[in-house]
Structure formats: structure tokens, C-alpha cells
């Protein structure tokens, strides 16, 4: 590995805020982006007290901080903290990237959707245009990707959630090609081309309670969670004849690349970093 000590540092301090935070790969990813572009970067992971987001963010930006990534459970706090919001942050009601502006104000963005679209459309070459897409879950992750997903012009987007009212309320914010559903009432009369798991069921070792008849050999299945082995959801899909599948590692690296560009105005080689992390 190249010695980063001799590389010029990128201006300012950067960090990811979360609770818990020990598991975060963000410092490794941002260090790798900087290194491959010939720089070093000061990027830390910071454990923030559950009620302490605003104070921690203020202290960070008042003492040399220029950019923050935000992970669970603070994406909504970051949304309220930002002085300005991008359209995709407004649409998702959640912020995963804060950037100090020249006038001292803080811009809030949400790069999760762009990260997932980079992975699905650019890295994997999956097509969404004109397709029937099913997304499971109506939490922050799903809200974060809907704006970008709809830019790819699916024919139909069905949001299904354990708490049905949340899926319906979310779908109602969009056009007539976006529908909300319970898990039980997912329309199975026509097959879905793309199925995305945006639930956190896997974190608790369980699966969303959908019919396995939704899986078929031609569909593409994406799990926003990631692990060294196929996730429990992907193993279930594979058992049901699915051959095109992906976990959410590429989404993680794609959203980080987008944040990196917002802060530094530099585009990292996302695919090269993705390939490196996949083989780790
Ligand atoms: P939230 O807590 O905001 O939402 C959780 C969602 O999962 C809700 O829709 C909830 O349903 C549903 N859910 C939870 N448990 C179950 C279960 N046992 N069965 C069915 N549905 C369930 O979490 P996020 O949206 O922030 O995160 C969701 C997942 O996405 C996580 O696994 C997270 O790690 C991943 N993620 C990955 C990213 C990446 O870069 N790869 C980025 C962001 C998130 P209900 O409304 O009924 O409670």
C-alpha cells in the first residue's frame, strides 16, 4: 500500500456520526478514495450520544469540521440541522451528508439513492426503466432511495411494508405508478422484475414476511444490507431460483463516493474501491 504520510492532505476534517458506530466502514472507504487520488484525509468515526446530535454537530463544524456523514439513528436529526437541503434530501426527509459552505451555512444532502443507483445501474448494469419494481420496507433507507429510483422510470413501483399505513402514506407522496401495500396484499398477478429489500429484518436474523412465490429465475434481487456471505434474504432468493442478486456493499461505497465529491469536488474511482472491498 502507498505511504499516505507523503500525500498532501485534503482540506479540513471529516467524520461519520452514529450510535453505534464501531461497525462503520466509512473511514476505510474515504481513506481509500483519497489515497487512490493521491491525497490523505482526516476522517474519523464518532460515537454521538442519542440526545446529543445537535451539540456534537455544532462543535464539529466550529472546530475545523467541513463534512459529516450521518448514519443511524441520526439521519432525521441531520435533516433538521441543515440550513439548506437538496431536492433529494427534501424528498427523503433524511440527510446522510452535511457539508459546510463558504458562507458558514450547512448543506444537507442524501446520497443513499445515488449510491444504490450507481451500484444497480452503472456497476451491475441492471435495467429499471419500464420494469415492475417491488421495494420492501418504508423506513429511512427506502425513503432515501425512492427519489433516485424514480428517476430511472420504472413502470410500477410497489412499496410494501410490515406497517401497511407507512407504505401507503409514502406511496401517496408520489405519482400513480407508485403504490403502497401490505406484505400480504402484494399483487402477484404479474411478476416483479426487480425486488429490493430495504427492511432491517436481517439485522434481527429474520426475513420480511412475503410470499416466496414472488421470486423467479428472471428477477433481479437487491438487499440493502451487506455481509461477507450472501445475506439471509439473498440466500432465500437464491433457494427460489434467483440468479441475479446483490447485497448493499456497492450502495454503501456509491453513497460515500457521492459525499466525497460533494466535499472535495473530486470524483473517486468507485468501481476500483468496490472491487478492493469485495475481495477483503
Ligand atoms: P429503519 O429503522 O428506518 O426502517 C426499518 C424498516 O424495516 C421498516 O420499514 C420496518 O417496518 C422494517 N422491518 C424491521 N424489522 C422487520 C421485520 N422483522 N420484518 C419486516 N419488516 C421489518 O431502517 P433503515 O431504513 O435505515 O435501514 C433498513 C436497512 O437498510 C438496514 O438493514 C440498513 O442496514 C440498510 N441500509 C443500507 C445502506 C447501504 O448503504 N447499503 C444505507 C442505509 C440503510 P415497520 O415500519 O413495520 O417497523
mmCIF file of C-alpha atoms and ligand atoms in Angstrom:
data_model
loop_
_atom_site.group_PDB
_atom_site.id
_atom_site.type_symbol
_atom_site.label_atom_id
_atom_site.label_comp_id
_atom_site.label_asym_id
_atom_site.label_seq_id
_atom_site.Cartn_x
_atom_site.Cartn_y
_atom_site.Cartn_z
ATOM 1 C CA UNK A 1 0.000 0.000 0.000
ATOM 2 C CA UNK A 2 1.222 3.540 -0.836
ATOM 3 C CA UNK A 3 2.528 5.537 2.128
ATOM 4 C CA UNK A 4 -0.150 8.162 2.788
ATOM 5 C CA UNK A 5 2.241 10.156 5.012
ATOM 6 C CA UNK A 6 3.792 11.719 1.886
ATOM 7 C CA UNK A 7 0.448 12.606 0.323
ATOM 8 C CA UNK A 8 -0.964 16.136 0.604
ATOM 9 C CA UNK A 9 -3.954 16.281 2.955
ATOM 10 C CA UNK A 10 -7.426 17.238 1.738
ATOM 11 C CA UNK A 11 -8.527 20.457 3.464
ATOM 12 C CA UNK A 12 -10.500 20.180 6.726
ATOM 13 C CA UNK A 13 -11.789 17.438 8.989
ATOM 14 C CA UNK A 14 -14.409 14.829 8.129
ATOM 15 C CA UNK A 15 -16.277 12.226 10.170
ATOM 16 C CA UNK A 16 -19.217 9.858 10.362
ATOM 17 C CA UNK A 17 -21.654 10.272 13.269
ATOM 18 C CA UNK A 18 -23.681 7.313 14.527
ATOM 19 C CA UNK A 19 -24.692 5.251 17.535
ATOM 20 C CA UNK A 20 -23.418 2.544 17.424
ATOM 21 C CA UNK A 21 -20.512 3.430 15.144
ATOM 22 C CA UNK A 22 -17.787 0.806 15.694
ATOM 23 C CA UNK A 23 -19.041 -1.225 12.691
ATOM 24 C CA UNK A 24 -18.776 1.685 10.228
ATOM 25 C CA UNK A 25 -16.581 1.163 7.158
ATOM 26 C CA UNK A 26 -16.819 4.838 6.148
ATOM 27 C CA UNK A 27 -13.311 5.862 7.364
ATOM 28 C CA UNK A 28 -11.755 2.970 5.411
ATOM 29 C CA UNK A 29 -13.717 3.872 2.268
ATOM 30 C CA UNK A 30 -12.938 7.612 2.406
ATOM 31 C CA UNK A 31 -9.272 6.951 3.171
ATOM 32 C CA UNK A 32 -9.141 4.677 0.139
ATOM 33 C CA UNK A 33 -10.848 7.243 -2.130
ATOM 34 C CA UNK A 34 -8.343 9.898 -1.013
ATOM 35 C CA UNK A 35 -5.354 7.556 -1.342
ATOM 36 C CA UNK A 36 -6.247 6.496 -4.898
ATOM 37 C CA UNK A 37 -6.455 10.181 -5.882
ATOM 38 C CA UNK A 38 -3.049 10.917 -4.313
ATOM 39 C CA UNK A 39 -4.207 12.577 -1.089
ATOM 40 C CA UNK A 40 -4.569 11.826 2.609
ATOM 41 C CA UNK A 41 -7.708 12.681 4.569
ATOM 42 C CA UNK A 42 -8.604 13.307 8.205
ATOM 43 C CA UNK A 43 -11.792 11.209 8.561
ATOM 44 C CA UNK A 44 -12.905 9.773 11.914
ATOM 45 C CA UNK A 45 -15.851 7.785 13.217
ATOM 46 C CA UNK A 46 -17.536 9.480 16.156
ATOM 47 C CA UNK A 47 -19.958 7.902 18.619
ATOM 48 C CA UNK A 48 -22.627 10.500 19.388
ATOM 49 C CA UNK A 49 -24.901 10.327 22.445
ATOM 50 C CA UNK A 50 -28.500 9.561 21.466
ATOM 51 C CA UNK A 51 -29.739 13.006 22.515
ATOM 52 C CA UNK A 52 -26.529 14.785 21.558
ATOM 53 C CA UNK A 53 -26.607 15.199 17.774
ATOM 54 C CA UNK A 54 -27.066 18.969 17.523
ATOM 55 C CA UNK A 55 -24.363 19.824 20.077
ATOM 56 C CA UNK A 56 -21.915 17.358 18.539
ATOM 57 C CA UNK A 57 -22.527 18.683 15.004
ATOM 58 C CA UNK A 58 -22.113 22.327 16.116
ATOM 59 C CA UNK A 59 -18.879 21.509 17.962
ATOM 60 C CA UNK A 60 -17.572 19.632 14.901
ATOM 61 C CA UNK A 61 -18.254 22.443 12.427
ATOM 62 C CA UNK A 62 -16.931 25.103 14.860
ATOM 63 C CA UNK A 63 -13.570 23.366 15.214
ATOM 64 C CA UNK A 64 -12.424 22.704 11.652
ATOM 65 C CA UNK A 65 -15.035 20.180 10.518
ATOM 66 C CA UNK A 66 -16.055 20.537 6.863
ATOM 67 C CA UNK A 67 -18.068 17.411 6.155
ATOM 68 C CA UNK A 68 -20.092 14.800 8.019
ATOM 69 C CA UNK A 69 -21.647 11.505 7.061
ATOM 70 C CA UNK A 70 -24.618 10.551 9.169
ATOM 71 C CA UNK A 71 -25.752 7.037 9.926
ATOM 72 C CA UNK A 72 -28.475 5.528 12.146
ATOM 73 C CA UNK A 73 -30.162 6.848 14.175
ATOM 74 C CA UNK A 74 -29.344 10.480 13.298
ATOM 75 C CA UNK A 75 -30.447 10.949 9.666
ATOM 76 C CA UNK A 76 -33.596 12.766 10.706
ATOM 77 C CA UNK A 77 -31.694 14.956 13.203
ATOM 78 C CA UNK A 78 -29.315 15.873 10.385
ATOM 79 C CA UNK A 79 -32.283 16.727 8.157
ATOM 80 C CA UNK A 80 -33.473 19.244 10.772
ATOM 81 C CA UNK A 81 -29.931 20.514 11.452
ATOM 82 C CA UNK A 82 -29.145 21.501 7.840
ATOM 83 C CA UNK A 83 -29.618 25.147 6.805
ATOM 84 C CA UNK A 84 -30.342 24.168 3.189
ATOM 85 C CA UNK A 85 -31.483 20.873 1.680
ATOM 86 C CA UNK A 86 -31.052 19.358 -1.770
ATOM 87 C CA UNK A 87 -34.249 18.161 -3.542
ATOM 88 C CA UNK A 88 -33.383 14.501 -2.867
ATOM 89 C CA UNK A 89 -32.820 15.223 0.849
ATOM 90 C CA UNK A 90 -36.162 17.053 0.998
ATOM 91 C CA UNK A 91 -37.870 14.130 -0.697
ATOM 92 C CA UNK A 92 -36.400 11.542 1.682
ATOM 93 C CA UNK A 93 -36.840 13.594 4.899
ATOM 94 C CA UNK A 94 -33.420 12.272 5.873
ATOM 95 C CA UNK A 95 -29.838 13.507 5.458
ATOM 96 C CA UNK A 96 -26.705 11.356 5.309
ATOM 97 C CA UNK A 97 -24.262 14.082 4.207
ATOM 98 C CA UNK A 98 -23.628 17.515 5.719
ATOM 99 C CA UNK A 99 -21.274 19.964 4.027
ATOM 100 C CA UNK A 100 -20.032 23.281 5.416
ATOM 101 C CA UNK A 101 -20.498 26.038 2.822
ATOM 102 C CA UNK A 102 -18.226 29.081 2.274
ATOM 103 C CA UNK A 103 -20.776 31.382 3.960
ATOM 104 C CA UNK A 104 -20.763 29.223 7.132
ATOM 105 C CA UNK A 105 -24.140 27.586 6.455
ATOM 106 C CA UNK A 106 -24.521 23.801 6.306
ATOM 107 C CA UNK A 107 -25.971 21.982 3.283
ATOM 108 C CA UNK A 108 -27.810 18.674 3.837
ATOM 109 C CA UNK A 109 -27.962 16.022 1.126
ATOM 110 C CA UNK A 110 -28.984 12.387 0.866
ATOM 111 C CA UNK A 111 -26.641 10.304 -1.290
ATOM 112 C CA UNK A 112 -28.069 6.850 -0.428
ATOM 113 C CA UNK A 113 -30.257 6.745 -3.551
ATOM 114 C CA UNK A 114 -27.462 7.850 -5.865
ATOM 115 C CA UNK A 115 -25.267 5.189 -4.240
ATOM 116 C CA UNK A 116 -27.778 2.445 -4.882
ATOM 117 C CA UNK A 117 -28.407 3.612 -8.466
ATOM 118 C CA UNK A 118 -24.668 3.644 -9.114
ATOM 119 C CA UNK A 119 -24.499 0.043 -7.933
ATOM 120 C CA UNK A 120 -27.604 -1.206 -9.707
ATOM 121 C CA UNK A 121 -27.451 0.687 -12.983
ATOM 122 C CA UNK A 122 -23.784 1.555 -13.505
ATOM 123 C CA UNK A 123 -21.841 -1.170 -11.746
ATOM 124 C CA UNK A 124 -24.219 -4.103 -12.315
ATOM 125 C CA UNK A 125 -25.968 -2.859 -15.466
ATOM 126 C CA UNK A 126 -29.441 -3.796 -14.237
ATOM 127 C CA UNK A 127 -32.248 -2.104 -16.089
ATOM 128 C CA UNK A 128 -35.098 -0.425 -14.212
ATOM 129 C CA UNK A 129 -36.704 1.634 -16.987
ATOM 130 C CA UNK A 130 -40.170 0.300 -17.775
ATOM 131 C CA UNK A 131 -39.799 -2.500 -15.195
ATOM 132 C CA UNK A 132 -42.025 -3.573 -12.317
ATOM 133 C CA UNK A 133 -40.158 -2.895 -9.084
ATOM 134 C CA UNK A 134 -41.047 -4.083 -5.580
ATOM 135 C CA UNK A 135 -39.362 -2.437 -2.607
ATOM 136 C CA UNK A 136 -39.800 -3.905 0.881
ATOM 137 C CA UNK A 137 -39.709 -1.530 3.854
ATOM 138 C CA UNK A 138 -40.791 2.079 4.337
ATOM 139 C CA UNK A 139 -38.076 3.308 6.707
ATOM 140 C CA UNK A 140 -35.216 5.752 6.196
ATOM 141 C CA UNK A 141 -33.343 3.617 3.677
ATOM 142 C CA UNK A 142 -36.365 3.198 1.403
ATOM 143 C CA UNK A 143 -37.229 6.905 1.688
ATOM 144 C CA UNK A 144 -33.627 7.711 0.807
ATOM 145 C CA UNK A 145 -33.635 5.782 -2.476
ATOM 146 C CA UNK A 146 -37.133 6.488 -3.873
ATOM 147 C CA UNK A 147 -36.226 9.835 -5.470
ATOM 148 C CA UNK A 148 -33.294 8.325 -7.393
ATOM 149 C CA UNK A 149 -35.131 5.089 -8.187
ATOM 150 C CA UNK A 150 -37.995 7.011 -9.795
ATOM 151 C CA UNK A 151 -35.505 8.926 -11.973
ATOM 152 C CA UNK A 152 -34.836 5.555 -13.651
ATOM 153 C CA UNK A 153 -38.504 5.476 -14.759
ATOM 154 C CA UNK A 154 -39.860 2.120 -13.603
ATOM 155 C CA UNK A 155 -43.310 1.245 -14.999
ATOM 156 C CA UNK A 156 -44.548 0.454 -11.494
ATOM 157 C CA UNK A 157 -43.057 0.821 -8.046
ATOM 158 C CA UNK A 158 -44.773 -1.085 -5.240
ATOM 159 C CA UNK A 159 -43.717 -0.195 -1.681
ATOM 160 C CA UNK A 160 -44.674 -2.985 0.727
ATOM 161 C CA UNK A 161 -44.169 -2.715 4.456
ATOM 162 C CA UNK A 162 -44.961 -4.614 7.658
ATOM 163 C CA UNK A 163 -46.799 -1.496 8.900
ATOM 164 C CA UNK A 164 -49.058 -1.007 5.887
ATOM 165 C CA UNK A 165 -50.103 2.577 6.716
ATOM 166 C CA UNK A 166 -46.471 3.721 6.388
ATOM 167 C CA UNK A 167 -46.163 2.165 2.912
ATOM 168 C CA UNK A 168 -49.417 3.741 1.742
ATOM 169 C CA UNK A 169 -48.565 7.176 3.178
ATOM 170 C CA UNK A 170 -45.160 7.080 1.494
ATOM 171 C CA UNK A 171 -46.555 5.950 -1.880
ATOM 172 C CA UNK A 172 -49.187 8.697 -1.768
ATOM 173 C CA UNK A 173 -46.430 11.319 -1.968
ATOM 174 C CA UNK A 174 -45.558 10.124 -5.476
ATOM 175 C CA UNK A 175 -47.374 9.568 -8.790
ATOM 176 C CA UNK A 176 -49.956 6.968 -9.767
ATOM 177 C CA UNK A 177 -47.274 4.421 -10.735
ATOM 178 C CA UNK A 178 -46.206 4.212 -7.054
ATOM 179 C CA UNK A 179 -48.454 2.097 -4.838
ATOM 180 C CA UNK A 180 -48.324 1.129 -1.170
ATOM 181 C CA UNK A 181 -49.197 -2.351 0.056
ATOM 182 C CA UNK A 182 -49.103 -4.750 2.972
ATOM 183 C CA UNK A 183 -46.859 -7.807 2.590
ATOM 184 C CA UNK A 184 -49.978 -9.998 2.250
ATOM 185 C CA UNK A 185 -51.583 -7.925 -0.495
ATOM 186 C CA UNK A 186 -48.623 -7.580 -2.852
ATOM 187 C CA UNK A 187 -50.100 -8.005 -6.335
ATOM 188 C CA UNK A 188 -48.782 -11.311 -7.686
ATOM 189 C CA UNK A 189 -50.845 -11.368 -10.887
ATOM 190 C CA UNK A 190 -47.820 -10.019 -12.777
ATOM 191 C CA UNK A 191 -44.219 -10.820 -11.904
ATOM 192 C CA UNK A 192 -41.863 -8.199 -10.462
ATOM 193 C CA UNK A 193 -38.638 -7.667 -12.437
ATOM 194 C CA UNK A 194 -36.698 -6.137 -9.548
ATOM 195 C CA UNK A 195 -37.160 -6.837 -5.818
ATOM 196 C CA UNK A 196 -35.317 -4.638 -3.300
ATOM 197 C CA UNK A 197 -35.133 -5.458 0.386
ATOM 198 C CA UNK A 198 -34.966 -2.200 2.360
ATOM 199 C CA UNK A 199 -36.155 -3.688 5.658
ATOM 200 C CA UNK A 200 -33.926 -4.143 8.670
ATOM 201 C CA UNK A 201 -35.379 -7.635 9.307
ATOM 202 C CA UNK A 202 -31.974 -9.192 8.601
ATOM 203 C CA UNK A 203 -30.374 -7.228 11.447
ATOM 204 C CA UNK A 204 -32.605 -9.251 13.787
ATOM 205 C CA UNK A 205 -31.943 -12.535 11.971
ATOM 206 C CA UNK A 206 -35.393 -12.648 10.353
ATOM 207 C CA UNK A 207 -36.978 -12.252 6.925
ATOM 208 C CA UNK A 208 -39.780 -9.966 5.749
ATOM 209 C CA UNK A 209 -42.983 -11.978 5.697
ATOM 210 C CA UNK A 210 -43.564 -12.057 1.926
ATOM 211 C CA UNK A 211 -44.563 -14.980 -0.276
ATOM 212 C CA UNK A 212 -41.553 -16.751 -1.780
ATOM 213 C CA UNK A 213 -43.579 -17.137 -4.981
ATOM 214 C CA UNK A 214 -42.541 -13.518 -5.719
ATOM 215 C CA UNK A 215 -39.057 -14.794 -6.592
ATOM 216 C CA UNK A 216 -38.415 -16.241 -10.053
ATOM 217 C CA UNK A 217 -35.423 -17.063 -12.226
ATOM 218 C CA UNK A 218 -35.544 -13.821 -14.268
ATOM 219 C CA UNK A 219 -35.936 -11.319 -11.435
ATOM 220 C CA UNK A 220 -33.122 -9.203 -10.018
ATOM 221 C CA UNK A 221 -32.946 -9.115 -6.225
ATOM 222 C CA UNK A 222 -31.124 -6.425 -4.221
ATOM 223 C CA UNK A 223 -30.635 -6.439 -0.450
ATOM 224 C CA UNK A 224 -29.550 -3.094 1.025
ATOM 225 C CA UNK A 225 -27.891 -4.998 3.898
ATOM 226 C CA UNK A 226 -24.448 -6.448 3.292
ATOM 227 C CA UNK A 227 -22.227 -9.132 4.738
ATOM 228 C CA UNK A 228 -19.207 -11.223 3.748
ATOM 229 C CA UNK A 229 -21.528 -14.092 2.746
ATOM 230 C CA UNK A 230 -24.868 -13.683 0.902
ATOM 231 C CA UNK A 231 -27.345 -12.213 3.400
ATOM 232 C CA UNK A 232 -30.205 -14.320 4.755
ATOM 233 C CA UNK A 233 -32.603 -12.558 2.346
ATOM 234 C CA UNK A 234 -30.342 -13.291 -0.644
ATOM 235 C CA UNK A 235 -29.909 -16.912 0.425
ATOM 236 C CA UNK A 236 -33.696 -17.193 0.448
ATOM 237 C CA UNK A 237 -33.913 -15.683 -3.056
ATOM 238 C CA UNK A 238 -31.159 -18.000 -4.354
ATOM 239 C CA UNK A 239 -33.066 -21.010 -2.951
ATOM 240 C CA UNK A 240 -36.005 -19.799 -5.043
ATOM 241 C CA UNK A 241 -34.130 -19.830 -8.386
ATOM 242 C CA UNK A 242 -32.853 -16.219 -8.351
ATOM 243 C CA UNK A 243 -29.508 -15.899 -10.143
ATOM 244 C CA UNK A 244 -29.152 -12.108 -10.405
ATOM 245 C CA UNK A 245 -28.674 -10.720 -6.923
ATOM 246 C CA UNK A 246 -26.619 -8.246 -4.942
ATOM 247 C CA UNK A 247 -26.122 -7.079 -1.408
ATOM 248 C CA UNK A 248 -25.768 -3.391 -0.446
ATOM 249 C CA UNK A 249 -21.978 -3.048 -0.269
ATOM 250 C CA UNK A 250 -21.953 -1.201 -3.602
ATOM 251 C CA UNK A 251 -24.663 1.141 -2.310
ATOM 252 C CA UNK A 252 -22.514 1.921 0.715
ATOM 253 C CA UNK A 253 -19.468 2.678 -1.435
ATOM 254 C CA UNK A 254 -21.564 4.542 -4.042
ATOM 255 C CA UNK A 255 -23.133 6.852 -1.453
ATOM 256 C CA UNK A 256 -19.690 7.504 0.053
ATOM 257 C CA UNK A 257 -18.308 8.423 -3.396
ATOM 258 C CA UNK A 258 -21.113 10.927 -3.883
ATOM 259 C CA UNK A 259 -20.398 12.510 -0.459
ATOM 260 C CA UNK A 260 -16.676 12.631 -1.278
ATOM 261 C CA UNK A 261 -17.409 14.537 -4.497
ATOM 262 C CA UNK A 262 -19.717 16.987 -2.701
ATOM 263 C CA UNK A 263 -16.998 17.805 -0.149
ATOM 264 C CA UNK A 264 -13.883 17.794 -2.309
ATOM 265 C CA UNK A 265 -15.092 18.343 -5.875
ATOM 266 C CA UNK A 266 -13.156 15.190 -6.843
ATOM 267 C CA UNK A 267 -14.597 12.001 -8.332
ATOM 268 C CA UNK A 268 -13.058 8.825 -6.875
ATOM 269 C CA UNK A 269 -12.812 5.578 -8.831
ATOM 270 C CA UNK A 270 -15.801 3.952 -7.136
ATOM 271 C CA UNK A 271 -15.563 0.659 -9.027
ATOM 272 C CA UNK A 272 -11.884 0.139 -8.141
ATOM 273 C CA UNK A 273 -12.601 0.756 -4.447
ATOM 274 C CA UNK A 274 -15.648 -1.515 -4.643
ATOM 275 C CA UNK A 275 -13.553 -4.319 -6.171
ATOM 276 C CA UNK A 276 -10.963 -3.899 -3.432
ATOM 277 C CA UNK A 277 -13.528 -4.073 -0.606
ATOM 278 C CA UNK A 278 -15.364 -7.016 -2.170
ATOM 279 C CA UNK A 279 -12.241 -9.138 -2.063
ATOM 280 C CA UNK A 280 -11.358 -8.149 1.537
HETATM 281 P P1 LIG B 1 -35.447 1.921 9.639
HETATM 282 O O1 LIG B 1 -35.372 1.536 11.075
HETATM 283 O O2 LIG B 1 -35.686 3.335 9.281
HETATM 284 O O3 LIG B 1 -36.643 1.073 8.928
HETATM 285 C C1 LIG B 1 -36.711 -0.311 9.112
HETATM 286 C C2 LIG B 1 -37.715 -0.908 8.125
HETATM 287 O O4 LIG B 1 -37.625 -2.338 8.211
HETATM 288 C C3 LIG B 1 -39.173 -0.535 8.417
HETATM 289 O O5 LIG B 1 -39.876 -0.449 7.208
HETATM 290 C C4 LIG B 1 -39.650 -1.739 9.266
HETATM 291 O O6 LIG B 1 -41.041 -1.967 9.178
HETATM 292 C C5 LIG B 1 -38.914 -2.861 8.561
HETATM 293 N N1 LIG B 1 -38.707 -4.029 9.415
HETATM 294 C C6 LIG B 1 -37.969 -4.120 10.536
HETATM 295 N N2 LIG B 1 -37.988 -5.370 11.032
HETATM 296 C C7 LIG B 1 -38.777 -6.093 10.198
HETATM 297 C C8 LIG B 1 -39.191 -7.443 10.166
HETATM 298 N N3 LIG B 1 -38.805 -8.319 11.096
HETATM 299 N N4 LIG B 1 -39.976 -7.860 9.160
HETATM 300 C C9 LIG B 1 -40.363 -6.993 8.209
HETATM 301 N N5 LIG B 1 -40.023 -5.682 8.177
HETATM 302 C C10 LIG B 1 -39.232 -5.242 9.172
HETATM 303 O O7 LIG B 1 -34.109 1.344 8.990
HETATM 304 P P2 LIG B 1 -33.412 1.849 7.633
HETATM 305 O O8 LIG B 1 -34.494 2.053 6.643
HETATM 306 O O9 LIG B 1 -32.487 2.956 7.925
HETATM 307 O O10 LIG B 1 -32.497 0.575 7.245
HETATM 308 C C11 LIG B 1 -33.030 -0.560 6.602
HETATM 309 C C12 LIG B 1 -31.907 -1.474 6.140
HETATM 310 O O11 LIG B 1 -31.156 -0.853 5.102
HETATM 311 C C13 LIG B 1 -30.912 -1.832 7.243
HETATM 312 O O12 LIG B 1 -30.615 -3.206 7.123
HETATM 313 C C14 LIG B 1 -29.712 -0.992 6.932
HETATM 314 O O13 LIG B 1 -28.504 -1.593 7.355
HETATM 315 C C15 LIG B 1 -29.772 -0.939 5.414
HETATM 316 N N6 LIG B 1 -29.091 0.253 4.854
HETATM 317 C C16 LIG B 1 -28.060 0.061 3.985
HETATM 318 C C17 LIG B 1 -27.383 1.139 3.440
HETATM 319 C C18 LIG B 1 -26.249 0.902 2.492
HETATM 320 O O14 LIG B 1 -25.531 1.862 2.164
HETATM 321 N N7 LIG B 1 -26.065 -0.310 1.996
HETATM 322 C C19 LIG B 1 -27.748 2.534 3.767
HETATM 323 C C20 LIG B 1 -28.896 2.628 4.675
HETATM 324 C C21 LIG B 1 -29.502 1.512 5.199
HETATM 325 P P3 LIG B 1 -42.090 -1.205 10.170
HETATM 326 O O15 LIG B 1 -42.332 0.132 9.536
HETATM 327 O O16 LIG B 1 -43.267 -2.080 10.172
HETATM 328 O O17 LIG B 1 -41.404 -1.102 11.507
#
